[in-house]
Short mmCIF file of C-alpha atoms and ligand atoms in Angstrom, two decimals:
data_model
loop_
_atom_site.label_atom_id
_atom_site.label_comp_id
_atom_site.label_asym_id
_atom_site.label_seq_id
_atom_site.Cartn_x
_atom_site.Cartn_y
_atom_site.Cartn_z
CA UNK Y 625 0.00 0.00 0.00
CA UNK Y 626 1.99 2.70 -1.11
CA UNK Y 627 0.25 5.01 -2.63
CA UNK Y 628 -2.72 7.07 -1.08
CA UNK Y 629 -5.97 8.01 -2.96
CA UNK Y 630 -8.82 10.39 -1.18
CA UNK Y 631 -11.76 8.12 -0.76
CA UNK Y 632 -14.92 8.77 0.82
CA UNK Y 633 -13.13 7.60 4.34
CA UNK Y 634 -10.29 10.08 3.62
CA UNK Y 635 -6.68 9.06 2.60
CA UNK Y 636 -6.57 5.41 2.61
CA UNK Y 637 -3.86 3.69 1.50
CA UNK Y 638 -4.21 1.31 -1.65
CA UNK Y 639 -1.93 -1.69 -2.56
CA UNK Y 640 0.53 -0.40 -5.04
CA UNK Y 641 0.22 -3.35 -8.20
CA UNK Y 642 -3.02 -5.65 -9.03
CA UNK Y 643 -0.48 -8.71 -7.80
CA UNK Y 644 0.53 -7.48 -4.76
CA UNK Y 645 -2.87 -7.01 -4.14
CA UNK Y 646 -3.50 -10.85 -5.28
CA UNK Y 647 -0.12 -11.51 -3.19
CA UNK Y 648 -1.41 -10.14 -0.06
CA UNK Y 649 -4.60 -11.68 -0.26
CA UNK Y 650 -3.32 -14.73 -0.34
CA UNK Y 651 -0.79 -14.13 2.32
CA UNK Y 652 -3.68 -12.99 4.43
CA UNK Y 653 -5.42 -16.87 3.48
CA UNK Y 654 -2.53 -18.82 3.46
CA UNK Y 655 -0.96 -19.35 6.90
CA UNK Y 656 -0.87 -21.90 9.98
CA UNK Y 657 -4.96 -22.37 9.09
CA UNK Y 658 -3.65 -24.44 6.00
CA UNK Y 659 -0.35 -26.40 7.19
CA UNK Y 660 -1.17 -26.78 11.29
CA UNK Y 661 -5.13 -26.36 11.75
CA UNK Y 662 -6.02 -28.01 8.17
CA UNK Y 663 -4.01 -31.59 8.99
CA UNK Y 664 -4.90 -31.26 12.61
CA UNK Y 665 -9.21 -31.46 11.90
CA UNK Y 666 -8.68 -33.80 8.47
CA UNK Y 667 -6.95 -36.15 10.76
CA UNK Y 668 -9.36 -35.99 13.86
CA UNK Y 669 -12.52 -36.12 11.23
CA UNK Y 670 -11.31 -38.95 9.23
CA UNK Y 671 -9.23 -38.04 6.26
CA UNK Y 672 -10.93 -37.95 2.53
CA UNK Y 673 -14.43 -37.51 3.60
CA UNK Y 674 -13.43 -34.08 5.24
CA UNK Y 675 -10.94 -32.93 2.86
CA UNK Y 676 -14.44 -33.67 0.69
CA UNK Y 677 -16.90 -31.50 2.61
CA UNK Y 678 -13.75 -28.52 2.84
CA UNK Y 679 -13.31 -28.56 -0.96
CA UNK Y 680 -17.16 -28.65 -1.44
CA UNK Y 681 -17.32 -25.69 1.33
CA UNK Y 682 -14.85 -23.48 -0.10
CA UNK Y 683 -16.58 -23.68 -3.45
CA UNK Y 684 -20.41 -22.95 -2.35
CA UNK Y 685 -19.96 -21.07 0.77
CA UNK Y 686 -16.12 -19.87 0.34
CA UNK Y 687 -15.39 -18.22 -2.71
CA UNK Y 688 -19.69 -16.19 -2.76
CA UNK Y 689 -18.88 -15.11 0.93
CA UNK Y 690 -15.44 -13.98 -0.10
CA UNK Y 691 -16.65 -11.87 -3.28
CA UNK Y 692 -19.38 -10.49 -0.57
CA UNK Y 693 -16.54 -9.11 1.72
CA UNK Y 694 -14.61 -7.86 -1.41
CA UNK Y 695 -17.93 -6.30 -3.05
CA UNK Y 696 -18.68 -5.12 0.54
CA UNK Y 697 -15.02 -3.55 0.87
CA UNK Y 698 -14.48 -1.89 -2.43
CA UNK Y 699 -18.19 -0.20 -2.25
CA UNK Y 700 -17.71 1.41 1.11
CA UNK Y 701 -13.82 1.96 1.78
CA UNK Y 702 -14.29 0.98 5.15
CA UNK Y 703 -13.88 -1.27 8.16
CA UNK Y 704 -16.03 -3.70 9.29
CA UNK Y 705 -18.11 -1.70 11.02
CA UNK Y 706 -18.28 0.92 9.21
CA UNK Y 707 -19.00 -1.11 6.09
CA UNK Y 708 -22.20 -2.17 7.79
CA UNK Y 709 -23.52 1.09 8.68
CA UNK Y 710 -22.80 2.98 5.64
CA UNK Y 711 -24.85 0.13 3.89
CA UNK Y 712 -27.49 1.01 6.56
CA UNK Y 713 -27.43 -2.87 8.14
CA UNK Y 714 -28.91 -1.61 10.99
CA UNK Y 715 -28.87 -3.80 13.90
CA UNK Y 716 -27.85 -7.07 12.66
CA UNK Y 717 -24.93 -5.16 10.60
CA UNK Y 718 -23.20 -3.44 13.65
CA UNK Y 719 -24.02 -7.38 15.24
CA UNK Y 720 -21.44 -9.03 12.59
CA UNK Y 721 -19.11 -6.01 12.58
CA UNK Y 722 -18.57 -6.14 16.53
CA UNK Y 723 -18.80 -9.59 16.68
CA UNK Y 724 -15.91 -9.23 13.58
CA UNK Y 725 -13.52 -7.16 16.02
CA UNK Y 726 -13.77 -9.88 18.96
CA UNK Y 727 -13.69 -12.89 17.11
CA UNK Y 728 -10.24 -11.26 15.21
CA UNK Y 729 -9.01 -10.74 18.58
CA UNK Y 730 -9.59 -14.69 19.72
CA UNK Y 731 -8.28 -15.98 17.00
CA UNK Y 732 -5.03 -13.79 17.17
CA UNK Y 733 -4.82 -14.79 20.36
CA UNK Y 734 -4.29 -18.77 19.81
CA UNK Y 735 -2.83 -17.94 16.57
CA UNK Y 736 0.12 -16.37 18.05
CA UNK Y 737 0.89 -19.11 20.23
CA UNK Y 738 1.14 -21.65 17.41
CA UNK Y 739 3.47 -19.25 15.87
CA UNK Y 740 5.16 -19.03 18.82
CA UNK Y 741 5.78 -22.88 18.02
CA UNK Y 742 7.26 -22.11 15.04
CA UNK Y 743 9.96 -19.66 16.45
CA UNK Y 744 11.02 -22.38 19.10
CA UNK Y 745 11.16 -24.74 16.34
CA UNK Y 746 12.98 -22.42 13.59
CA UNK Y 747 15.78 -22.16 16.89
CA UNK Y 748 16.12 -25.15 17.67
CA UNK Y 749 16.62 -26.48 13.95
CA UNK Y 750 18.96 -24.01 13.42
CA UNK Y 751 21.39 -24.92 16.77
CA UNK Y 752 20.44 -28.48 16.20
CA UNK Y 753 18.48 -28.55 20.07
CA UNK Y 754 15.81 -30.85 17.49
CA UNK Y 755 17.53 -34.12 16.91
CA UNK Y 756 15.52 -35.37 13.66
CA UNK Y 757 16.84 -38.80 13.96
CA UNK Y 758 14.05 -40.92 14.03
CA UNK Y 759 15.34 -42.50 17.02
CA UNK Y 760 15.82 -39.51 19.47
CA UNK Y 761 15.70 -40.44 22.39
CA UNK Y 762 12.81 -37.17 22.86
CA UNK Y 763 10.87 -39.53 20.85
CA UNK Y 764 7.44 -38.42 20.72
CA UNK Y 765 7.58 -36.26 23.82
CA UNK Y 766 9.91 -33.72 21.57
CA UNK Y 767 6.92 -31.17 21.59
CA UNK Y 768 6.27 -31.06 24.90
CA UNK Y 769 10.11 -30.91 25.45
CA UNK Y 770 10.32 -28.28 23.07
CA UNK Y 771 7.20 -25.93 24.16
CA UNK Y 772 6.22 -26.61 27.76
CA UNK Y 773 7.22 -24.33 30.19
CA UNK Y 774 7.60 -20.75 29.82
CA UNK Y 775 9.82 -20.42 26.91
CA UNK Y 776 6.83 -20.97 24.76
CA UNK Y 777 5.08 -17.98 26.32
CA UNK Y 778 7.78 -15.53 25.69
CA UNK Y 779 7.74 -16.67 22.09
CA UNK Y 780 4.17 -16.12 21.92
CA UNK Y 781 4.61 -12.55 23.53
CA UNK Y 782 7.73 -12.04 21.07
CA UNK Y 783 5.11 -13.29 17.67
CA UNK Y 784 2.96 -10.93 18.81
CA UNK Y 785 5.41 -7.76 19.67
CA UNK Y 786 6.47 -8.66 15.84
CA UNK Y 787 3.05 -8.43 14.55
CA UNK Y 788 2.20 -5.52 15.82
CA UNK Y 789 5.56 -3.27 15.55
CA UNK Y 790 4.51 -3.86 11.88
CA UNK Y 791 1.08 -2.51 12.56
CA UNK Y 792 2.41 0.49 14.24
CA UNK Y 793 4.56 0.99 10.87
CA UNK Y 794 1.92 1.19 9.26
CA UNK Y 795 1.99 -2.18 7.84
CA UNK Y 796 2.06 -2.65 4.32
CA UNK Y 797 4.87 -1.72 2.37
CA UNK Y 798 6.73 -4.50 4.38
CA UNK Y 799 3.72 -6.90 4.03
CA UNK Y 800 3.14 -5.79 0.69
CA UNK Y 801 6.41 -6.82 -0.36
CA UNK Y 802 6.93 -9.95 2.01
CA UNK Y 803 3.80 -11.59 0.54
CA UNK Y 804 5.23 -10.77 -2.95
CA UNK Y 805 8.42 -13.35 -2.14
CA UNK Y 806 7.46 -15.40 0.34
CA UNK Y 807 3.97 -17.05 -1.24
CA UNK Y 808 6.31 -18.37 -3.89
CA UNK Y 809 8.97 -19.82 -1.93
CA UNK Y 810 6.76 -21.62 0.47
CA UNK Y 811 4.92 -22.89 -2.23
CA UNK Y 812 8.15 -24.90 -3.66
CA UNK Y 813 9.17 -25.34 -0.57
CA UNK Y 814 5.92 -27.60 0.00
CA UNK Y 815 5.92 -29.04 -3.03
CA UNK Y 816 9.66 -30.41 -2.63
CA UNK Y 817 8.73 -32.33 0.73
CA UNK Y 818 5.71 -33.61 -0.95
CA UNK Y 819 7.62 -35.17 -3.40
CA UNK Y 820 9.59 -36.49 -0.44
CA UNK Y 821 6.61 -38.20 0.84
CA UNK Y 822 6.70 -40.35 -1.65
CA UNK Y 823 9.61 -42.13 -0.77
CA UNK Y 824 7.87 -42.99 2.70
CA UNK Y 825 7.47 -46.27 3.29
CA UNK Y 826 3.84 -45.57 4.53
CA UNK Y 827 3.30 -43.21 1.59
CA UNK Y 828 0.12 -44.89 0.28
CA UNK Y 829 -1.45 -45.44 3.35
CA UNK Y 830 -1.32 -41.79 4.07
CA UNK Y 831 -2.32 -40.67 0.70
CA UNK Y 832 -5.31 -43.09 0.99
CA UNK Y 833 -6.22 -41.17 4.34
CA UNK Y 834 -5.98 -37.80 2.65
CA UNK Y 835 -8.03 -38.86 -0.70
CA UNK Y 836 -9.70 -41.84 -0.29
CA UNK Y 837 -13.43 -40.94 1.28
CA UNK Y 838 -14.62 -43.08 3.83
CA UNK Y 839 -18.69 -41.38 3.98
CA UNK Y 840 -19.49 -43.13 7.21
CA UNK Y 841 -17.56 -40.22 8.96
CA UNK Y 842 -19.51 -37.65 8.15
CA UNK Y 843 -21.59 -36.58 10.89
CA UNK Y 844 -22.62 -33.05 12.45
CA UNK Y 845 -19.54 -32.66 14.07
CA UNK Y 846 -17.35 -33.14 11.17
CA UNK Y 847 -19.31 -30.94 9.05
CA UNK Y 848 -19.32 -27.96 11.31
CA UNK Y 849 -15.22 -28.61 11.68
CA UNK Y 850 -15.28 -28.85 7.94
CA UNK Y 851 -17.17 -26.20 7.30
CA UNK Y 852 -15.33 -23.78 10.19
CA UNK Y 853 -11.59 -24.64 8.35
CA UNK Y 854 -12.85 -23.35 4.95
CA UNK Y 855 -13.99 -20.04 6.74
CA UNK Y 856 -11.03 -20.18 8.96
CA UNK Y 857 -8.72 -20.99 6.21
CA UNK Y 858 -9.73 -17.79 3.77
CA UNK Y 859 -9.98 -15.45 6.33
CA UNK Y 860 -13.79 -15.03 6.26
CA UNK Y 861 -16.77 -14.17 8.29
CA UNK Y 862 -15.04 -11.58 10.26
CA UNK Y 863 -14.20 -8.74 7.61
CA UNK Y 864 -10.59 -9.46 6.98
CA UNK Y 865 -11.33 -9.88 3.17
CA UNK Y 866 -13.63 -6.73 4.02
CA UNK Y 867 -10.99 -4.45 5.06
CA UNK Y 868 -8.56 -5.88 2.45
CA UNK Y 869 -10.44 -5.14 -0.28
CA UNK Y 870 -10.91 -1.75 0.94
CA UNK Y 871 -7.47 -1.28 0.07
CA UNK Y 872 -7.69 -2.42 -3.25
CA UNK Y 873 -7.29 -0.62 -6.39
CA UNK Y 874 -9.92 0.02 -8.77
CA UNK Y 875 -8.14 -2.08 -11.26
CA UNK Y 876 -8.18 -5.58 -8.96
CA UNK Y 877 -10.99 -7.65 -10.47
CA UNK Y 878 -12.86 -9.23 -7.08
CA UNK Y 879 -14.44 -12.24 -8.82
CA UNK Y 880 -10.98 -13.24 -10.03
CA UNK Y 881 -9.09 -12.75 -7.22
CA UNK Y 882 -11.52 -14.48 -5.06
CA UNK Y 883 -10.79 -17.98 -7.41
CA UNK Y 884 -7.52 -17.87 -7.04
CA UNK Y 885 -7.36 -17.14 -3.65
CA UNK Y 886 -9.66 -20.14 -2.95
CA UNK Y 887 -7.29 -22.33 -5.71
CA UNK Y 888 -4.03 -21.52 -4.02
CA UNK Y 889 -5.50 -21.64 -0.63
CA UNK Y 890 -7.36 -25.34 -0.83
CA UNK Y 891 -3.86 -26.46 -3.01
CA UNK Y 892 -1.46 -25.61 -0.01
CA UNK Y 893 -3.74 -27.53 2.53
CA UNK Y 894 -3.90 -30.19 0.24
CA UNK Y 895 0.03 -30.46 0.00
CA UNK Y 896 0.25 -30.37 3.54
CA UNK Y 897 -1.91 -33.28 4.10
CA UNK Y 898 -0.02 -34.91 1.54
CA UNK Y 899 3.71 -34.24 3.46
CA UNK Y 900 1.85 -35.28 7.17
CA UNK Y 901 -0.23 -38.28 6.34
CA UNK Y 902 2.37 -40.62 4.82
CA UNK Y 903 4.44 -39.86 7.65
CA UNK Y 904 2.29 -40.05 10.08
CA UNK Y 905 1.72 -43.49 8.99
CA UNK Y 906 5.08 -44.36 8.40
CA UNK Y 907 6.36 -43.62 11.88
CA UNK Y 908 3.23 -45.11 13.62
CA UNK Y 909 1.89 -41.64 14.70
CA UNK Y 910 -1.82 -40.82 15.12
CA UNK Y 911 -3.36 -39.12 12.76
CA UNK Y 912 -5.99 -38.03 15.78
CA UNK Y 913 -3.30 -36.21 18.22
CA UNK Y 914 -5.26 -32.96 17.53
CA UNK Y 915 -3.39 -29.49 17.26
CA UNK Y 916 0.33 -30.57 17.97
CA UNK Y 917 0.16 -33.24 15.19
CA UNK Y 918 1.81 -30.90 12.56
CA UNK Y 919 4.67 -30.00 15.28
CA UNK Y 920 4.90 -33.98 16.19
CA UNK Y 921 5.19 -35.17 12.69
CA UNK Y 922 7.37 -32.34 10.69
CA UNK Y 923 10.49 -33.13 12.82
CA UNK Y 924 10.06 -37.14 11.18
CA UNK Y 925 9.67 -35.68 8.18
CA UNK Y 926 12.85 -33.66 7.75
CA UNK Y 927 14.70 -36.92 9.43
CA UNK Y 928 14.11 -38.28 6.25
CA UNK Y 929 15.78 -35.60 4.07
CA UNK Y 930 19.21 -35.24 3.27
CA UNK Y 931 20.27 -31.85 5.09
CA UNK Y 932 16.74 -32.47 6.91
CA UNK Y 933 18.07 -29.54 9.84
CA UNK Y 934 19.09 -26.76 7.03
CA UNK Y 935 15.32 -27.68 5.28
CA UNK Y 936 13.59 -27.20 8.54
CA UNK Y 937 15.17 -24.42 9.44
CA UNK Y 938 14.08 -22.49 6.36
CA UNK Y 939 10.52 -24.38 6.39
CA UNK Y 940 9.91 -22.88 10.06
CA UNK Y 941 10.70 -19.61 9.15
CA UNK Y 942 8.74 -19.19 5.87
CA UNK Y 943 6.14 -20.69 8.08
CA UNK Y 944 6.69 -18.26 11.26
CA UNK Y 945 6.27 -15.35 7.94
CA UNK Y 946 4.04 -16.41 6.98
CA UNK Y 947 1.63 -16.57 10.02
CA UNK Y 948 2.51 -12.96 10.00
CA UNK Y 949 1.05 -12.29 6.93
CA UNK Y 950 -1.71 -13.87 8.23
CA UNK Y 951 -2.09 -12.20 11.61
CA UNK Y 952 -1.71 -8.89 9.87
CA UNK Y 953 -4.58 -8.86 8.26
CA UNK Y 954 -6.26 -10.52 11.82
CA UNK Y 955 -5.01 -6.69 13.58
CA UNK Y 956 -6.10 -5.12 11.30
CA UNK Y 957 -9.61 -5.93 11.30
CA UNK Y 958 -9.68 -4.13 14.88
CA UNK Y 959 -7.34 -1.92 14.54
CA UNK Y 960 -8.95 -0.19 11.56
CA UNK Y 961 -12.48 -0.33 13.38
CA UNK Y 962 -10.83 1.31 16.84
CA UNK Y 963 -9.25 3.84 14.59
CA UNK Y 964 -11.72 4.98 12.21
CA UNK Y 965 -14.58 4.19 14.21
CA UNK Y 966 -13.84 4.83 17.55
CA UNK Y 967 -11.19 7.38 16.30
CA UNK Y 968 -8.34 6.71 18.11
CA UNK Y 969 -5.16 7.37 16.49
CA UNK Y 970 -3.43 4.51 14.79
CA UNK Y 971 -1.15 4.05 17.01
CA UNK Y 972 -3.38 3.94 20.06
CA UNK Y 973 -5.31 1.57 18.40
CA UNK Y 974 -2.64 -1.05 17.99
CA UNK Y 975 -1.72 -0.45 21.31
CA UNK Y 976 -4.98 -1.15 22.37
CA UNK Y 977 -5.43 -4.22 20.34
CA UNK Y 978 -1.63 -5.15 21.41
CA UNK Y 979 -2.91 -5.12 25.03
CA UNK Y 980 -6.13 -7.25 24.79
CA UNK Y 981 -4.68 -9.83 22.09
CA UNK Y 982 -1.39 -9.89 24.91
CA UNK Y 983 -3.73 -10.98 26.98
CA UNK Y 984 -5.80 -13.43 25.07
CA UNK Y 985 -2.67 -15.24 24.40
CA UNK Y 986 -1.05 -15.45 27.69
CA UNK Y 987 -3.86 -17.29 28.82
CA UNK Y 988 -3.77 -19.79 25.66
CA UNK Y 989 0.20 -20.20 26.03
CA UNK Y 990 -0.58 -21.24 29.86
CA UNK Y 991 -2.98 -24.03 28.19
CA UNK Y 992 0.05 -26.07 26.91
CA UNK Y 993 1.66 -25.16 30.82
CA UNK Y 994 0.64 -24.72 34.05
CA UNK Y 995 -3.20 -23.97 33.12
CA UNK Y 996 -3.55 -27.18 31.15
CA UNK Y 997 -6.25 -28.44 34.18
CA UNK Y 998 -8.14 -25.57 33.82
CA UNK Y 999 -11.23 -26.31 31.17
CA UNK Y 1000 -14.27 -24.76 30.18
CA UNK Y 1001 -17.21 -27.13 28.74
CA UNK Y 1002 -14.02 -29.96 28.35
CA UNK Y 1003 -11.80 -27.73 26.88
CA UNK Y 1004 -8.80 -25.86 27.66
CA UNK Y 1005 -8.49 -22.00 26.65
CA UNK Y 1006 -6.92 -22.70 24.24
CA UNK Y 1007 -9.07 -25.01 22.69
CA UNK Y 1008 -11.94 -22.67 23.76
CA UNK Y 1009 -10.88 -20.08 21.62
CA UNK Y 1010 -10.20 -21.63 18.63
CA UNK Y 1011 -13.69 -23.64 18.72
CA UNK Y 1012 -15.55 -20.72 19.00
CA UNK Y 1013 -14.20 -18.26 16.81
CA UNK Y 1014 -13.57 -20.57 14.19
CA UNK Y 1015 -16.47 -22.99 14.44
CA UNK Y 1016 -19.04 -20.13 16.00
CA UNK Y 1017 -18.06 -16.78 15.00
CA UNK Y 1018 -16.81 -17.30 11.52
CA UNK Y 1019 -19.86 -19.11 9.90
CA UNK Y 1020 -22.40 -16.59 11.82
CA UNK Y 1021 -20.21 -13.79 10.47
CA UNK Y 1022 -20.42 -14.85 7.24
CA UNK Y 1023 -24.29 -15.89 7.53
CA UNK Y 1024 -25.13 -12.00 8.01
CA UNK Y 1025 -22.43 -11.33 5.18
CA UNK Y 1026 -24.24 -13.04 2.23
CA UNK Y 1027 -27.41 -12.74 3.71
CA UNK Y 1028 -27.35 -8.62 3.56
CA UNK Y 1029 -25.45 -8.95 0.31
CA UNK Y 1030 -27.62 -11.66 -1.60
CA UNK Y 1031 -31.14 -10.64 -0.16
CA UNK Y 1032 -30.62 -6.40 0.80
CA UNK Y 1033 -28.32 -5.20 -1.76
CA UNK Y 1034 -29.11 -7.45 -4.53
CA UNK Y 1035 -27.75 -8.17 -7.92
CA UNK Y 1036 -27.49 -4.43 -8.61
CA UNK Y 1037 -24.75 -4.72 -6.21
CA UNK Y 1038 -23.13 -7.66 -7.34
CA UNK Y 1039 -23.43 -6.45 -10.80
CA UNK Y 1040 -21.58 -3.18 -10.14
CA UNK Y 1041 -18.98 -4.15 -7.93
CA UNK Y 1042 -17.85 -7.77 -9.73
CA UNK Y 1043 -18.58 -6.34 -13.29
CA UNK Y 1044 -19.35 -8.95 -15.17
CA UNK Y 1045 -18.76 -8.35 -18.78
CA UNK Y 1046 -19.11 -11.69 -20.84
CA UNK Y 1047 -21.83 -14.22 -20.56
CA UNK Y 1048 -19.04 -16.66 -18.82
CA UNK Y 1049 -18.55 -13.71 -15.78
CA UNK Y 1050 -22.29 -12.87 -15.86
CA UNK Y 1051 -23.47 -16.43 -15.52
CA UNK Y 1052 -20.46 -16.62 -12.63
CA UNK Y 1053 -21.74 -13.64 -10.98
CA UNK Y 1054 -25.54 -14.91 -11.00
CA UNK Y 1055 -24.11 -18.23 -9.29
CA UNK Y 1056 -22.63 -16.03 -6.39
CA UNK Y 1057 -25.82 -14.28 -6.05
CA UNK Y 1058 -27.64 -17.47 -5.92
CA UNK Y 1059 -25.27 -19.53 -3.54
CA UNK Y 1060 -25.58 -16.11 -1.32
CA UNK Y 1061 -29.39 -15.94 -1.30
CA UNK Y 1062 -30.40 -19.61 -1.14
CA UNK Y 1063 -26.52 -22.43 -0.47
CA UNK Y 1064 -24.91 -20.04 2.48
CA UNK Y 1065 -27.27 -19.00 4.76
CA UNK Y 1066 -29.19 -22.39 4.28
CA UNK Y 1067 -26.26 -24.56 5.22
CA UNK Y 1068 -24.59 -22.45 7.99
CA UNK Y 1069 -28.22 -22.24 9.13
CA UNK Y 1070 -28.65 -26.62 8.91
CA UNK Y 1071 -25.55 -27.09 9.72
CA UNK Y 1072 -25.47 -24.80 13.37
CA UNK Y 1073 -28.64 -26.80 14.17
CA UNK Y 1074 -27.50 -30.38 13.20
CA UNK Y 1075 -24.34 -29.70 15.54
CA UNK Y 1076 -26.22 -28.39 18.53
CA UNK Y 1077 -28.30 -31.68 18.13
CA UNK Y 1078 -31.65 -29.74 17.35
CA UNK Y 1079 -32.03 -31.16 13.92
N1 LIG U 1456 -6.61 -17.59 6.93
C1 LIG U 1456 -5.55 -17.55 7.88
C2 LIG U 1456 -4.90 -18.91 7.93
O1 LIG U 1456 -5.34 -19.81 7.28
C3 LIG U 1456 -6.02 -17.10 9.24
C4 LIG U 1456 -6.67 -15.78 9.19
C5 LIG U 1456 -6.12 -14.61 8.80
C6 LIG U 1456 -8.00 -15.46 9.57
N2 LIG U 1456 -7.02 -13.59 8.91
C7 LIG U 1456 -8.16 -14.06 9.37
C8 LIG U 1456 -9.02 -16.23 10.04
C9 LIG U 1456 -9.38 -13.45 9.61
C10 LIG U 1456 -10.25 -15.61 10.28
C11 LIG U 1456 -10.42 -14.24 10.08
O2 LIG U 1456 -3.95 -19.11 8.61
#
């Protein structure tokens, strides 16, 4: 965002090229949601039948609740909140858009202390503290080596002080230009070790996990987990795409970018099922272990590859990056709302959000520590925080989202904003409309019942 263009909103920045728009977009998407949280629920819901219900997800609910955000964020210039109200939402509007700023703020919250994971383990690669042989003696206590205590916490706070000394910077030059590189990079970098899977001895068995679909799994549970990752995993529900696109220059095309967010996004969960599963089944790991199995199985993986501790070492850093570029666009859900709405000054703002997501995540580092007894409804904070934003907040978010856009605004809306020009892109944009009027709010709505054990 380097340039600045008066807007309705005053001088808001804008991103400086049409790709490091796409580039940013997908930074925002692509993050520990795809390579730790993606593996993590496939493995717990039973492989191919939820990578199934995700694809099938992303494509009706995904990609029309996406170009509502976008449509949403290019027509008003605004944050969440302010989107809402300048469309005259009413109520239910200022509803999503608060329930937009605390839901960001959960979700940084655990976020940051997965990423403080990947600090501990881009350190200990790099002095060799993580033995990769498969016969270390840590065994399969190596994560709980690596993170308990308070080391993990400090990381956490240090993830955090990173993410939001680039807030207070002003963000996006540096994001803008990290996202360019980085996306690119991690995406051979993934593709390399999937190849490497291959060579695994359990490398069918784990790619039959990942794509053969076993339909007797599907149940409410699994839907609702299914259905959360795809939100989770493109940043929806809670106006990050919203306040993205705000930033966007009048030459980005939404409908487009939405696809290919949604293609690269699905393709770099799929390649990290594809580098876990055959190892997970090739060292005798369970796929079920929940959200330390990426952190339990990598450190097999790179035993396996020749110069395994220089590979990790880069693959935990791209990966600690690229969390950032994820929890960037988290902040700055809230941040923008606090500052335009609430009108503190930028910097004010982050502080503020600096202070509350500080102490959101101390309490979700202390999950993995000393607070691991302490639950609420079975689960620790941690836990807690993640199920509800992500399986709660996200998919009521992004009910209200294509609910105001398909049923209050319209086609008209659609029409002007996504611009369709050829049959193809008109018959594209009438699908959106449809999936937003009639496929979104009728499975969120089925699927929130089912799970609650009303239907
Ligand atoms: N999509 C990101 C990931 O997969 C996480 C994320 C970034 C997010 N911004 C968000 C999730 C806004 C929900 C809302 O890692």
């Amino acid at each position: 965002m380097t340039k600045h263009s008066s807007s309705p909103s005053g001088n808001r920045a804008v991103f400086s090229t049409r790709f490091a728009a796409v580039a940013t977009t997908v930074g925002s998407a692509v993050g520990l949601g795809n390579i730790w949280r993606f593996p993590y629920e496939a493995g717990v819901h039973g492989g191919g039948a939820f990578l199934i219900c995700y694809l099938a997800f992303v494509m009706l609910i995904g990609v029309p609740v996406l170009c509502a955000e976008f449509c949403m964020g290019r027509a008003t210039r605004s944050n969440i909140v302010g989107a809402y109200s300048r469309l005259k939402a009413g109520k239910p509007g200022l509803f999503a858009g608060l329930l937009g700023v605390v839901s960001s703020l959960l979700i940084l919250s655990f976020y940051s202390v997965v990423a403080g994971w990947t600090v501990e383990y881009s350190l200990a690669s790099l002095t060799g503290a993580l033995d990769f042989s498969a016969a270390d003696p840590m065994g399969h206590d190596r994560f709980a080596v690596l993170t308990g205590g308070w080391r993990s916490t400090l990381w956490t706070l240090l993830f955090l002080g990173c993410n939001f000394a680039i807030m207070l910077g002003g963000v996006t030059k540096g994001i803008e230009r990290m996202s360019n590189v980085l996306m690119p990079v991690l995406f051979l970098l993934l593709i390399l070790f999937c190849v490497n899977s291959f060579t695994l001895s359990g490398w069918r068995q784990g790619v039959a996990f990942i794509f053969s679909p076993d339909f007797s799994k599907v149940n409410p549970s699994m839907l609702l987990g299914a259905m959360g990752q795809a939100f989770f995993s493109l940043s929806l529900g809670l106006g990050g795409m919203m306040t993205y696109a705000s930033y966007f220059s009048k030459t980005t095309r939404l409908a487009r970018t939405a696809v290919t967010t949604a293609v690269l996004d699905s393709a770099v969960a799929i390649l990290a099922g594809v580098i876990i599963f055959p190892a997970v089944f090739t060292f005798n790991l369970s796929p079920e272990a929940g959200p330390t199995l990426v952190f339990e199985v990598l450190p097999y993986v790179f035993s396996q590859l020749p110069a395994g501790r220089m590979w990790a070492t880069l693959f935990f850093i791209l990966l600690f990056l690229a969390s950032l570029t994820s929890t960037v666009s988290m902040s700055e859900i809230a941040i923008a709302y606090f500052s335009e709405e609430r009108r503190m000054s930028r910097r004010k703002a982050t502080l503020t959000c600096a202070l509350i997501a500080g102490a959101g995540a101390l309490l979700c580092a202390l999950s993995f520590g000393p607070a691991a007894g302490f639950k609420v409804c079975g689960m620790t904070m941690f836990n807690l925080f993640d199920y509800v934003a992500s399986n709660i907040s996200l998919p009521l978010g992004g009910f209200i989202c294509s609910v105001f856009v398909g049923w209050k605004l319209r086609s008209p809306f659609l029409n002007r904003y996504l611009q369709p020009v050829t049959p193809l892109t008109r018959a594209y944009t009438g699908y959106l409309g449809f999936c937003m009027r009639w496929v979104c709010p009728t499975a969120i709505f089925l699927i929130f019942l089912n799970s609650i054990g009303i239907l």
